[in-house]
mmCIF file of C-alpha atoms in Angstrom:
data_model
loop_
_atom_site.group_PDB
_atom_site.id
_atom_site.type_symbol
_atom_site.label_atom_id
_atom_site.label_comp_id
_atom_site.label_asym_id
_atom_site.label_seq_id
_atom_site.Cartn_x
_atom_site.Cartn_y
_atom_site.Cartn_z
ATOM 1 C CA SER A 1 194.584 212.672 139.366
ATOM 2 C CA MET A 2 197.837 213.560 137.567
ATOM 3 C CA PRO A 3 201.010 212.055 138.999
ATOM 4 C CA THR A 4 202.786 214.205 141.833
ATOM 5 C CA ASP A 5 206.262 215.454 141.344
ATOM 6 C CA ASP A 6 207.955 212.218 143.073
ATOM 7 C CA ASN A 7 206.104 210.077 140.345
ATOM 8 C CA ASN A 8 207.576 209.515 137.091
ATOM 9 C CA PRO A 9 205.208 211.261 134.423
ATOM 10 C CA THR A 10 206.772 209.274 131.660
ATOM 11 C CA GLU A 11 206.124 205.916 133.245
ATOM 12 C CA PHE A 12 202.777 206.898 134.122
ATOM 13 C CA ALA A 13 202.115 207.905 130.304
ATOM 14 C CA VAL A 14 203.492 204.682 129.085
ATOM 15 C CA ARG A 15 201.617 202.385 131.413
ATOM 16 C CA LEU A 16 198.056 204.316 130.958
ATOM 17 C CA ALA A 17 198.931 204.042 127.041
ATOM 18 C CA GLY A 18 199.534 200.282 127.603
ATOM 19 C CA TYR A 19 196.228 199.713 129.686
ATOM 20 C CA ARG A 20 194.313 201.695 127.071
ATOM 21 C CA ALA A 21 195.669 199.572 124.364
ATOM 22 C CA GLU A 22 194.774 196.485 126.211
ATOM 23 C CA ILE A 23 191.120 197.720 126.937
ATOM 24 C CA ASP A 24 191.090 198.435 123.021
ATOM 25 C CA ARG A 25 191.998 194.986 122.177
ATOM 26 C CA PHE A 26 189.460 193.482 124.621
ATOM 27 C CA ASP A 27 186.846 195.929 122.677
ATOM 28 C CA ASP A 28 187.848 194.350 119.465
ATOM 29 C CA GLU A 29 187.358 190.804 120.813
ATOM 30 C CA LEU A 30 183.832 191.884 122.279
ATOM 31 C CA ILE A 31 182.958 193.368 118.807
ATOM 32 C CA ASP A 32 184.112 190.332 116.932
ATOM 33 C CA LEU A 33 182.249 187.773 119.427
ATOM 34 C CA ILE A 34 179.143 189.869 119.405
ATOM 35 C CA GLN A 35 179.080 189.789 115.395
ATOM 36 C CA ARG A 36 179.867 186.150 115.597
ATOM 37 C CA ARG A 37 176.813 185.579 117.966
ATOM 38 C CA SER A 38 174.716 187.383 115.806
ATOM 39 C CA GLU A 39 175.543 185.263 112.785
ATOM 40 C CA ILE A 40 174.408 182.228 114.889
ATOM 41 C CA VAL A 41 171.262 184.010 115.964
ATOM 42 C CA ALA A 42 170.373 184.677 112.179
ATOM 43 C CA LYS A 43 170.937 180.843 111.653
ATOM 44 C CA VAL A 44 168.561 180.097 114.517
ATOM 45 C CA GLY A 45 165.933 182.423 112.996
ATOM 46 C CA ALA A 46 166.275 180.791 109.581
ATOM 47 C CA LEU A 47 165.912 177.276 111.071
ATOM 48 C CA LYS A 48 162.851 178.423 113.157
ATOM 49 C CA ASN A 49 161.294 180.202 110.065
ATOM 50 C CA GLU A 50 161.999 176.734 108.021
ATOM 51 C CA MET A 51 160.920 174.168 110.676
ATOM 52 C CA LEU A 52 158.334 176.010 112.963
ATOM 53 C CA ASP A 53 154.849 177.786 112.192
ATOM 54 C CA THR A 54 155.231 180.392 114.851
ATOM 55 C CA ARG A 55 155.703 184.106 115.617
ATOM 56 C CA CYS A 56 157.354 183.475 118.962
ATOM 57 C CA TYR A 57 161.044 183.870 118.390
ATOM 58 C CA ILE A 58 162.452 183.719 121.862
ATOM 59 C CA ARG A 59 160.404 181.944 124.981
ATOM 60 C CA PRO A 60 160.388 184.509 128.010
ATOM 61 C CA GLY A 61 161.685 181.693 130.130
ATOM 62 C CA ARG A 62 164.717 181.262 127.743
ATOM 63 C CA GLU A 63 165.666 184.955 128.258
ATOM 64 C CA ALA A 64 165.182 184.763 131.814
ATOM 65 C CA THR A 65 167.534 181.690 132.135
ATOM 66 C CA MET A 66 170.114 183.677 130.040
ATOM 67 C CA VAL A 67 169.888 186.731 132.245
ATOM 68 C CA ARG A 68 169.916 184.859 135.556
ATOM 69 C CA ARG A 69 173.066 183.001 134.282
ATOM 70 C CA ILE A 70 174.686 186.350 133.606
ATOM 71 C CA VAL A 71 173.680 187.795 136.908
ATOM 72 C CA GLN A 72 175.265 184.634 138.731
ATOM 73 C CA GLN A 73 178.545 185.021 136.622
ATOM 74 C CA PHE A 74 178.967 188.677 137.880
ATOM 75 C CA ALA A 75 177.821 187.976 141.448
ATOM 76 C CA ASP A 76 181.234 188.190 142.871
ATOM 77 C CA HIS A 77 182.842 190.364 140.390
ATOM 78 C CA PRO A 78 183.572 194.194 140.727
ATOM 79 C CA PHE A 79 181.435 194.786 137.423
ATOM 80 C CA SER A 80 178.034 195.227 138.370
ATOM 81 C CA ALA A 81 175.877 192.390 137.913
ATOM 82 C CA ALA A 82 172.875 194.596 137.173
ATOM 83 C CA ALA A 83 174.843 196.431 134.596
ATOM 84 C CA ALA A 84 175.911 193.145 132.910
ATOM 85 C CA ALA A 85 172.180 191.878 133.019
ATOM 86 C CA ALA A 86 171.050 195.187 131.415
ATOM 87 C CA ILE A 87 173.756 194.616 128.658
ATOM 88 C CA TRP A 88 172.601 190.893 127.781
ATOM 89 C CA ARG A 89 169.147 192.366 127.776
ATOM 90 C CA LEU A 90 170.169 194.664 124.973
ATOM 91 C CA VAL A 91 172.029 191.749 123.288
ATOM 92 C CA ILE A 92 168.933 189.554 123.383
ATOM 93 C CA ALA A 93 166.713 192.206 122.291
ATOM 94 C CA ALA A 94 169.091 193.003 119.186
ATOM 95 C CA SER A 95 169.202 189.461 118.537
ATOM 96 C CA THR A 96 165.426 189.051 118.447
ATOM 97 C CA SER A 97 165.311 191.784 116.085
ATOM 98 C CA ILE A 98 167.934 189.671 113.823
ATOM 99 C CA GLU A 99 166.022 186.419 114.382
ATOM 100 C CA GLN A 100 162.583 188.176 113.575
ATOM 101 C CA PRO A 101 163.041 190.883 110.726
ATOM 102 C CA LEU A 102 160.537 193.882 111.196
ATOM 103 C CA ARG A 103 157.321 193.213 109.186
ATOM 104 C CA ILE A 104 155.289 196.075 108.326
ATOM 105 C CA VAL A 105 151.714 195.222 108.065
#
C-alpha cells in the first residue's frame, strides 16, 4: 500500500529504490554464479566424455543428495524450501543439458 499522509512519501521512494537496487545487485551476483557454475559443469562433461564410456551424466543419487542439501539449507528460512528445491531441479536439468549436448539420432 502507498504511504499514508503522516508518512514521508520521499523517504518511502528513496528507501524503496535502495531496496530494489540491492535486489538487482543480488540478481547480478546470482547470474554470475550460475554462469560460473555452468562453466564448471561443462568441464565435468568434458572430463566424463574423455575418461568414461558412459551415457549416464548425472546419477540419480547425486541429484537427490543435492536437492536434499538445498531443502535442509532452507528448512528454517522464510524462502520456501520447496521453491528452492524446484529452482535447483531446474538448475540441475539445465546443467545436464550442458554436460550432455543434445544428440539427434
